[in-house]
Short mmCIF file of C-alpha atoms in Angstrom, two decimals:
data_model
loop_
_atom_site.label_atom_id
_atom_site.label_comp_id
_atom_site.label_asym_id
_atom_site.label_seq_id
_atom_site.Cartn_x
_atom_site.Cartn_y
_atom_site.Cartn_z
CA MET H 1 43.44 12.46 9.42
CA LYS H 2 46.93 11.39 8.26
CA LYS H 3 45.58 9.74 5.10
CA LEU H 4 43.50 12.80 4.23
CA VAL H 5 46.28 15.31 4.92
CA SER H 6 48.66 13.25 2.79
CA TYR H 7 46.13 13.19 -0.08
CA LEU H 8 45.63 16.96 0.04
CA LYS H 9 49.37 17.62 0.03
CA GLU H 10 50.19 15.11 -2.72
CA ASN H 11 47.53 16.58 -4.99
CA LYS H 12 48.49 20.17 -4.14
CA ILE H 13 44.92 20.98 -3.12
CA THR H 14 44.32 24.66 -2.39
CA GLU H 15 40.59 24.57 -1.55
CA VAL H 16 38.37 22.03 0.17
CA GLU H 17 34.62 21.76 -0.20
CA CYS H 18 33.36 20.29 3.09
CA VAL H 19 29.96 18.77 2.33
CA ILE H 20 27.12 16.75 3.76
CA SER H 21 23.93 15.55 2.07
CA ASP H 22 20.64 17.03 3.19
CA MET H 23 17.32 15.16 2.97
CA THR H 24 16.88 16.00 -0.71
CA GLY H 25 20.44 15.05 -1.63
CA ILE H 26 21.66 18.64 -2.04
CA ALA H 27 25.31 19.15 -1.08
CA ARG H 28 25.46 21.61 1.80
CA GLY H 29 28.53 22.78 3.68
CA LYS H 30 31.44 25.20 3.48
CA ILE H 31 34.35 25.97 1.18
CA ALA H 32 37.65 26.56 2.96
CA PRO H 33 41.30 27.15 2.06
CA VAL H 34 43.19 23.92 2.56
CA ASP H 35 45.31 25.32 5.43
CA LYS H 36 42.24 26.38 7.38
CA PHE H 37 40.61 23.01 6.72
CA MET H 38 43.64 21.08 8.03
CA ASP H 39 43.92 23.32 11.09
CA GLU H 40 40.28 22.89 12.05
CA LYS H 41 40.05 19.21 10.99
CA GLY H 42 36.36 19.55 10.17
CA MET H 43 33.55 22.07 10.34
CA ARG H 44 30.37 22.94 12.17
CA LEU H 45 26.94 23.52 10.66
CA PRO H 46 23.63 24.51 12.24
CA GLU H 47 21.30 21.59 12.95
CA SER H 48 18.61 23.32 10.87
CA VAL H 49 20.53 22.55 7.64
CA LEU H 50 19.08 19.04 7.71
CA LEU H 51 15.50 20.33 7.90
CA GLN H 52 15.69 22.44 4.74
CA THR H 53 13.34 21.67 1.88
CA VAL H 54 14.25 21.49 -1.80
CA THR H 55 13.29 25.17 -2.08
CA GLY H 56 15.56 26.13 0.82
CA ASP H 57 12.66 26.74 3.18
CA TYR H 58 12.36 25.18 6.62
CA VAL H 59 9.73 22.90 8.08
CA ASP H 60 6.75 23.91 10.19
CA GLY H 61 7.70 25.77 13.34
CA ASP H 62 6.23 23.25 15.81
CA VAL H 63 8.03 20.33 14.19
CA TYR H 64 11.19 22.40 13.91
CA ASP H 65 11.12 23.18 17.62
CA SER H 66 10.40 19.57 18.59
CA LEU H 67 13.37 18.18 16.65
CA LEU H 68 16.06 20.82 17.20
CA ASP H 69 17.62 22.59 20.13
CA GLU H 70 15.80 25.89 20.64
CA ALA H 71 19.16 27.70 20.53
CA ASP H 72 19.73 26.49 16.92
CA ILE H 73 23.07 24.96 17.90
CA ASP H 74 25.70 23.51 15.60
CA PHE H 75 26.57 19.88 15.02
CA VAL H 76 30.10 18.66 14.43
CA CYS H 77 31.15 17.46 10.96
CA VAL H 78 33.98 14.93 10.77
CA PRO H 79 35.65 14.27 7.40
CA ASP H 80 35.59 10.71 6.07
CA GLU H 81 39.05 9.92 4.75
CA ASP H 82 37.54 7.35 2.38
CA ALA H 83 35.14 9.87 0.81
CA VAL H 84 37.48 12.40 -0.81
CA TYR H 85 36.97 13.40 -4.45
CA MET H 86 38.81 15.77 -6.76
CA LEU H 87 36.68 18.39 -8.49
CA PRO H 88 38.27 18.54 -11.96
CA TRP H 89 35.96 21.28 -13.23
CA CYS H 90 37.27 23.83 -10.71
CA ILE H 91 39.94 26.36 -11.70
CA GLU H 92 41.75 25.95 -8.37
CA ALA H 93 42.91 22.49 -7.27
CA THR H 94 39.85 21.58 -5.22
CA ALA H 95 38.79 18.47 -3.32
CA GLN H 96 35.32 17.60 -2.09
CA VAL H 97 35.30 15.83 1.28
CA ILE H 98 32.11 14.15 2.49
CA HIS H 99 31.60 14.50 6.24
CA ASP H 100 29.77 12.56 8.91
CA THR H 101 27.75 14.49 11.47
CA TYR H 102 27.76 14.16 15.27
CA ASP H 103 26.48 16.05 18.26
CA LYS H 104 28.85 17.45 20.89
CA MET H 105 28.70 14.16 22.82
CA GLY H 106 29.89 12.23 19.77
CA ASN H 107 26.50 10.68 18.91
CA PRO H 108 25.56 10.41 15.21
CA ILE H 109 23.00 13.01 14.11
CA GLU H 110 19.81 11.07 13.44
CA LEU H 111 18.57 13.46 10.73
CA SER H 112 21.63 12.80 8.54
CA PRO H 113 20.86 10.63 5.46
CA ARG H 114 24.40 9.20 5.48
CA ASN H 115 24.00 8.22 9.12
CA VAL H 116 20.70 6.53 8.29
CA LEU H 117 22.46 4.31 5.75
CA LYS H 118 25.26 3.55 8.21
CA LYS H 119 22.63 2.61 10.80
CA VAL H 120 21.09 0.08 8.40
CA LEU H 121 24.50 -1.32 7.44
CA LYS H 122 25.22 -1.88 11.14
CA LEU H 123 22.20 -4.20 11.29
CA TYR H 124 23.80 -6.33 8.57
CA GLU H 125 27.20 -6.18 10.24
CA ASP H 126 25.74 -7.50 13.50
CA LYS H 127 24.41 -10.53 11.60
CA GLY H 128 27.75 -11.19 9.89
CA TRP H 129 26.36 -10.09 6.53
CA LYS H 130 27.54 -7.50 4.01
CA PRO H 131 25.26 -6.05 1.30
CA VAL H 132 26.62 -5.72 -2.22
CA ILE H 133 24.86 -3.22 -4.47
CA ALA H 134 25.08 -1.77 -7.97
CA PRO H 135 23.02 1.35 -8.79
CA GLU H 136 21.87 2.30 -12.26
CA MET H 137 21.13 6.00 -12.79
CA GLU H 138 18.84 7.22 -15.57
CA PHE H 139 18.79 10.89 -16.60
CA TYR H 140 17.79 13.26 -19.38
CA LEU H 141 19.91 15.72 -21.30
CA THR H 142 17.98 18.86 -22.24
CA LYS H 143 18.39 22.24 -23.80
CA PRO H 144 19.00 24.94 -21.13
CA ASN H 145 15.65 25.98 -19.70
CA GLU H 146 15.32 29.54 -18.40
CA ASP H 147 11.53 29.64 -18.09
CA PRO H 148 10.03 26.85 -15.93
CA ASP H 149 6.67 27.31 -17.70
CA ILE H 150 8.20 26.14 -20.98
CA PRO H 151 8.50 22.33 -21.43
CA LEU H 152 11.94 20.81 -21.71
CA SER H 153 13.36 19.96 -25.13
CA PRO H 154 16.34 17.85 -26.27
CA PRO H 155 19.70 19.56 -26.74
CA VAL H 156 21.48 19.94 -30.07
CA GLY H 157 23.96 17.13 -30.73
CA ARG H 158 27.20 16.97 -32.74
CA SER H 159 25.21 16.73 -35.97
CA GLY H 160 23.61 20.12 -35.31
CA ARG H 161 20.20 18.50 -34.88
CA ARG H 162 18.01 17.63 -31.91
CA GLU H 163 16.98 14.08 -31.25
CA SER H 164 13.36 13.75 -32.37
CA GLY H 165 12.34 10.23 -31.36
CA ARG H 166 13.08 7.40 -29.00
CA GLN H 167 16.37 5.64 -29.67
CA SER H 168 16.69 2.82 -27.11
CA PHE H 169 20.25 1.43 -27.02
CA SER H 170 21.26 3.45 -30.09
CA ILE H 171 25.03 3.93 -30.25
CA ASP H 172 24.80 6.73 -32.79
CA ALA H 173 22.23 8.63 -30.70
CA ALA H 174 24.46 8.38 -27.60
CA ASN H 175 27.47 9.48 -29.69
CA GLU H 176 25.68 12.74 -30.48
CA TYR H 177 26.84 13.88 -27.05
CA ASP H 178 30.34 12.40 -27.14
CA PRO H 179 32.20 15.59 -26.09
CA LEU H 180 30.03 15.83 -22.96
CA PHE H 181 30.40 12.14 -22.11
CA GLU H 182 34.15 12.19 -22.69
CA ASP H 183 34.45 14.92 -20.04
CA MET H 184 32.11 12.99 -17.77
CA TYR H 185 34.17 9.79 -18.05
CA ASP H 186 37.45 11.66 -17.59
CA TRP H 187 36.16 13.44 -14.50
CA CYS H 188 34.69 10.25 -13.04
CA GLU H 189 38.04 8.52 -13.52
CA VAL H 190 39.86 11.35 -11.74
CA GLN H 191 37.41 11.04 -8.85
CA GLY H 192 37.58 7.25 -8.68
CA LEU H 193 33.89 6.79 -9.47
CA ASP H 194 33.38 3.17 -10.44
CA ILE H 195 31.05 3.66 -13.42
CA ASP H 196 30.66 0.81 -15.86
CA THR H 197 28.49 1.22 -18.95
CA LEU H 198 26.63 4.06 -20.66
CA ILE H 199 23.50 3.32 -22.66
CA HIS H 200 20.86 5.36 -24.46
CA GLU H 201 17.58 4.72 -22.68
CA GLU H 202 14.06 4.68 -24.09
CA GLY H 203 13.28 8.39 -23.82
CA THR H 204 14.39 11.15 -26.18
CA ALA H 205 17.93 12.14 -25.04
CA GLN H 206 17.51 9.88 -22.00
CA MET H 207 20.63 8.00 -20.87
CA GLU H 208 21.65 5.55 -18.18
CA ILE H 209 24.93 5.05 -16.33
CA ASN H 210 25.59 1.76 -14.55
CA PHE H 211 27.92 1.50 -11.57
CA SER H 212 30.01 -1.59 -10.87
CA HIS H 213 28.86 -3.58 -7.84
CA GLY H 214 30.47 -2.93 -4.48
CA ASP H 215 30.16 -1.54 -0.96
CA ALA H 216 26.82 0.16 -0.22
CA LEU H 217 28.17 3.25 1.56
CA SER H 218 30.89 3.86 -1.01
CA LEU H 219 28.41 3.60 -3.88
CA ALA H 220 25.93 5.89 -2.16
CA ASP H 221 28.75 8.44 -1.90
CA GLN H 222 29.55 7.90 -5.57
CA VAL H 223 25.93 8.45 -6.64
CA PHE H 224 25.94 11.69 -4.61
CA VAL H 225 29.16 12.84 -6.33
CA PHE H 226 28.14 11.58 -9.78
CA LYS H 227 24.98 13.67 -9.95
CA ARG H 228 27.01 16.80 -9.41
CA THR H 229 29.75 15.68 -11.81
CA LEU H 230 27.31 15.03 -14.65
CA ARG H 231 25.58 18.36 -14.14
CA GLU H 232 28.93 20.16 -14.30
CA ALA H 233 29.97 18.28 -17.45
CA ALA H 234 26.64 19.15 -19.07
CA LEU H 235 26.92 22.84 -18.15
CA LYS H 236 30.36 22.97 -19.74
CA HIS H 237 28.70 22.00 -23.03
CA ASN H 238 25.67 24.31 -22.63
CA VAL H 239 23.41 21.38 -21.82
CA CYS H 240 21.34 20.60 -18.74
CA ALA H 241 21.31 17.15 -17.13
CA THR H 242 18.33 16.33 -14.94
CA PHE H 243 17.58 13.46 -12.58
CA MET H 244 13.91 14.42 -12.21
CA ALA H 245 11.79 11.28 -12.09
CA LYS H 246 9.45 12.54 -14.85
CA PRO H 247 10.84 15.65 -16.54
CA VAL H 248 9.12 15.35 -19.94
CA THR H 249 5.44 14.79 -20.70
CA ASP H 250 4.70 11.50 -22.52
CA GLU H 251 8.30 10.33 -22.17
CA PRO H 252 9.49 7.53 -19.85
CA GLY H 253 10.50 8.43 -16.32
CA SER H 254 14.00 8.11 -14.90
CA ALA H 255 14.75 5.49 -12.26
CA MET H 256 17.51 4.54 -9.87
CA HIS H 257 17.56 0.77 -10.24
CA ILE H 258 19.32 -0.84 -7.28
CA HIS H 259 20.83 -4.30 -7.73
CA GLN H 260 21.40 -5.96 -4.38
CA SER H 261 22.75 -9.15 -2.91
CA VAL H 262 24.17 -10.14 0.48
CA VAL H 263 27.34 -12.09 1.29
CA ASP H 264 28.32 -13.92 4.44
CA VAL H 265 31.37 -12.06 5.77
CA LYS H 266 33.10 -15.22 7.04
CA THR H 267 32.67 -17.36 3.93
CA GLY H 268 32.37 -14.64 1.26
CA LYS H 269 29.46 -16.59 -0.23
CA ASN H 270 26.19 -15.14 -1.48
CA ILE H 271 23.50 -15.98 1.10
CA PHE H 272 20.86 -15.83 -1.65
CA THR H 273 22.15 -19.16 -3.02
CA ASN H 274 22.19 -22.66 -1.54
CA GLU H 275 25.19 -24.99 -1.87
CA ASP H 276 23.48 -26.73 -4.82
CA GLY H 277 23.00 -23.39 -6.63
CA THR H 278 19.27 -23.06 -5.98
CA LYS H 279 17.48 -20.04 -4.52
CA SER H 280 17.90 -19.92 -0.73
CA ALA H 281 15.19 -19.36 1.87
CA ARG H 282 16.84 -16.01 2.72
CA PHE H 283 16.63 -14.95 -0.91
CA LEU H 284 12.89 -15.56 -0.89
CA SER H 285 12.35 -13.86 2.47
CA TYR H 286 14.42 -10.86 1.28
CA ILE H 287 11.97 -10.50 -1.62
CA GLY H 288 9.11 -10.90 0.84
CA GLY H 289 10.52 -8.07 2.93
CA LEU H 290 10.75 -5.79 -0.10
CA GLN H 291 7.14 -6.56 -0.97
CA LYS H 292 5.88 -6.04 2.57
CA TYR H 293 7.80 -2.92 3.55
CA ILE H 294 8.48 -0.85 0.39
CA PRO H 295 4.97 0.71 0.59
CA GLU H 296 5.87 1.96 4.08
CA MET H 297 9.20 3.42 2.91
CA LEU H 298 8.17 4.62 -0.53
CA PRO H 299 8.85 8.33 0.22
CA LEU H 300 12.53 7.42 0.61
CA MET H 301 12.49 6.05 -2.96
CA ALA H 302 9.94 8.47 -4.46
CA PRO H 303 10.50 11.69 -2.49
CA ASN H 304 8.85 14.37 -4.61
CA VAL H 305 5.49 15.22 -6.17
CA ASN H 306 7.12 14.66 -9.55
CA SER H 307 8.26 11.17 -8.46
CA PHE H 308 4.70 9.90 -8.64
CA ARG H 309 4.17 11.09 -12.22
CA ARG H 310 6.52 8.24 -13.12
CA PHE H 311 3.98 5.79 -11.65
CA LEU H 312 1.02 6.91 -13.78
CA PRO H 313 -0.89 4.10 -15.58
CA GLY H 314 0.46 3.34 -19.04
CA THR H 315 4.01 4.43 -18.22
CA SER H 316 7.01 2.15 -18.62
CA ALA H 317 7.75 2.19 -14.88
CA PRO H 318 6.72 -0.97 -13.02
CA VAL H 319 3.90 0.22 -10.76
CA ASN H 320 3.89 -2.99 -8.74
CA LEU H 321 5.83 -5.07 -6.23
CA GLU H 322 5.69 -8.32 -8.17
CA TRP H 323 8.85 -10.33 -8.74
CA GLY H 324 10.00 -12.54 -11.58
CA ASP H 325 13.04 -13.91 -13.35
CA GLU H 326 14.27 -11.62 -16.15
CA ASN H 327 10.97 -9.74 -16.08
CA ARG H 328 11.36 -5.98 -16.50
CA THR H 329 7.66 -5.37 -15.95
CA CYS H 330 8.14 -6.43 -12.33
CA GLY H 331 9.07 -3.91 -9.67
CA LEU H 332 11.45 -6.57 -8.33
CA ARG H 333 13.36 -8.19 -11.18
CA ILE H 334 15.69 -11.16 -10.81
CA PRO H 335 18.39 -10.74 -13.49
CA GLU H 336 19.85 -13.83 -15.11
CA SER H 337 23.18 -14.66 -13.44
CA SER H 338 25.38 -17.40 -12.06
CA PRO H 339 24.26 -18.76 -8.65
CA GLN H 340 27.06 -16.91 -6.82
CA ASN H 341 25.97 -13.62 -8.41
CA ARG H 342 22.26 -14.07 -7.72
CA ARG H 343 20.73 -10.67 -6.97
CA ILE H 344 17.52 -8.67 -6.87
CA GLU H 345 16.94 -5.49 -8.85
CA ASN H 346 14.65 -2.97 -7.15
CA ARG H 347 13.14 -0.96 -10.04
CA ILE H 348 10.86 1.22 -7.90
CA ALA H 349 13.21 4.04 -6.80
CA GLY H 350 13.32 7.20 -8.89
CA ALA H 351 16.49 8.91 -10.09
CA ASP H 352 15.44 11.91 -7.99
CA ALA H 353 15.77 9.97 -4.73
CA ASN H 354 18.54 10.69 -2.24
CA GLY H 355 20.91 7.78 -2.89
CA TYR H 356 21.74 7.30 0.79
CA LEU H 357 18.09 7.01 1.73
CA ALA H 358 16.92 4.91 -1.24
CA ILE H 359 19.72 2.40 -0.67
CA ALA H 360 19.09 2.37 3.09
CA ALA H 361 15.39 1.79 2.54
CA THR H 362 15.73 -1.11 0.12
CA LEU H 363 18.37 -2.82 2.29
CA LEU H 364 16.24 -2.35 5.41
CA CYS H 365 13.18 -3.85 3.73
CA GLY H 366 15.21 -6.90 2.71
CA TYR H 367 16.78 -7.19 6.15
CA MET H 368 13.40 -7.19 7.89
CA GLY H 369 12.18 -9.78 5.42
CA MET H 370 15.05 -12.11 6.31
CA VAL H 371 14.84 -11.71 10.10
CA GLU H 372 11.04 -12.07 10.03
CA ASP H 373 11.07 -14.85 7.40
CA VAL H 374 8.48 -13.05 5.25
CA LYS H 375 7.10 -15.21 2.46
CA PRO H 376 6.99 -13.63 -1.01
CA SER H 377 4.18 -13.87 -3.52
CA THR H 378 4.28 -16.28 -6.45
CA PRO H 379 6.67 -15.09 -9.18
CA VAL H 380 5.02 -13.49 -12.18
CA HIS H 381 5.39 -14.59 -15.80
CA GLY H 382 4.21 -12.12 -18.41
CA ARG H 383 3.18 -8.51 -17.82
CA ALA H 384 3.23 -7.79 -14.09
CA ASN H 385 1.39 -4.46 -14.26
CA GLU H 386 -1.70 -6.36 -15.39
CA ASN H 387 -1.75 -8.44 -12.19
CA ARG H 388 -4.60 -6.79 -10.27
CA ASP H 389 -4.19 -8.98 -7.17
CA GLY H 390 -0.67 -7.82 -6.28
CA ILE H 391 0.50 -5.52 -3.52
CA SER H 392 -0.41 -1.93 -4.32
CA LEU H 393 1.80 1.12 -3.95
CA PRO H 394 0.67 4.56 -2.75
CA LEU H 395 0.20 6.64 -5.87
CA THR H 396 0.57 10.16 -4.44
CA LEU H 397 3.18 11.72 -2.20
CA GLU H 398 0.48 12.69 0.31
CA GLU H 399 -0.73 9.08 0.59
CA ALA H 400 2.82 7.72 0.79
CA LEU H 401 3.78 10.10 3.61
CA ALA H 402 0.68 9.06 5.57
CA VAL H 403 1.59 5.38 5.19
CA MET H 404 5.18 6.07 6.25
CA SER H 405 4.03 8.09 9.24
CA ASP H 406 1.89 5.17 10.44
CA SER H 407 4.69 2.61 10.00
CA SER H 408 5.91 1.15 13.29
CA ALA H 409 8.77 -0.53 11.42
CA VAL H 410 10.09 2.76 10.02
CA ARG H 411 9.95 4.38 13.44
CA GLU H 412 11.59 1.41 15.15
CA TYR H 413 14.51 1.04 12.77
CA LEU H 414 15.07 4.59 11.51
CA GLY H 415 14.06 6.38 14.69
CA GLU H 416 11.35 8.87 15.65
CA ILE H 417 13.57 11.90 15.04
CA PHE H 418 14.50 10.96 11.49
CA THR H 419 11.00 9.77 10.61
CA ASN H 420 9.31 12.94 11.88
CA GLY H 421 11.99 15.16 10.36
CA TYR H 422 11.87 13.54 6.93
CA ILE H 423 8.08 13.57 6.76
CA ALA H 424 8.04 17.23 7.85
CA VAL H 425 10.50 18.20 5.09
CA LYS H 426 8.47 16.41 2.43
CA GLN H 427 5.17 17.80 3.68
CA ALA H 428 6.69 21.29 3.47
CA ASP H 429 7.73 20.54 -0.12
CA LEU H 430 4.17 19.38 -0.84
CA GLU H 431 2.66 22.57 0.62
CA ASN H 432 5.03 24.72 -1.46
CA TYR H 433 4.00 22.79 -4.58
CA ARG H 434 0.30 23.32 -3.87
CA ARG H 435 0.78 27.09 -3.81
CA VAL H 436 1.96 27.17 -7.43
CA ILE H 437 -0.63 27.54 -10.20
CA SER H 438 0.35 25.25 -13.09
CA SER H 439 0.35 25.95 -16.81
CA TRP H 440 -2.32 23.22 -17.20
CA GLU H 441 -4.68 25.17 -14.96
CA ARG H 442 -4.10 28.36 -16.92
CA GLU H 443 -4.51 26.59 -20.25
CA PHE H 444 -7.72 24.69 -19.55
CA LEU H 445 -9.47 26.59 -16.75
CA LEU H 446 -8.67 30.25 -17.39
CA LEU H 447 -11.51 30.92 -19.87
CA THR H 448 -13.67 27.83 -19.50
CA VAL H 449 -14.88 27.51 -15.93
#
């Protein structure tokens, strides 16, 4: 705790937000005066926090009872000294500290998304490997929306006008929101978030932020913090920022593209590349693992009903698990690079995914591919979505959860407790969704059936 205490004193912090990520990616925890935080050196939270749905409800009673102590006991939260972030939008000098979760015996809580990622990274560590990742986060800026029955619309920019069409890579269109992005960049710099480039994406008022490549756990933390930071910057300028996978009808969805490679810890060399610069056998088997196992882990990359609207036919999202060099129609794209920087871009995950779980899932799929020597399909040239013989993805949340539930690999590597808990949370979300009557139903069925 010496490093953390020193940081809090040097920055004259008066309040500490002690947080963990739940299954959805919502920050849950407690806010404490800095003196109380340093005295207690952590916090306790009820186990049930990790079985909350996106609506704040809890899972089915039988599942709840089977996964948690019947006394609804607390788990212990331990601050990670390497996951401390200033919150520049707060009036008081406030720091956010991400915590790890343990039971009273010191065992990691299996329902914790951050612990799931750490569990996968331990598999790599035991092999002498270290994953290197670089996430790309797409999002929409919208006018504040008070009535959920009213479709989202673009916000007003500096010119006093709303964006009315698609402006891929337009500098001027991105500059419409300069005051917002200047705050975002300033706040990210204060927090040490390693963001790289900002681009205007294909959709109306849709943007993308790219992170520099680095350590998987650190970048998962940064994605967690960035989502909150962007939302706060947007609110300051009377704008909403959303990471929904498909927030606007007939506009492109928003993805979390995950670039990934693996280095040998002893040599520091990329194991995806042979000495002569060619693609290695492990590179090909990593792709094979992604192709074989992503369908079984898809709910970790597409966690919501809305996630699957991004996969509808005719959308720009790659609804496939094909791979190809410099081919953006493939779910698994191989960007052009030097041999030492050879990497795979997983384009399947949605921006709405919990970063810890999406990164854990894609790394686990690749890991299993390498240890099992899974052979990939033939690389695709041309439009991959037109390849009817490729591996298919579940196209509804209900189907994806059933596939995940039946996966022996998911249960073996991620554990029965996490698997059952995650599926229960998402099934509860699905049931809550089914209870809501949509505007489409009112519009087309009210007076016609």
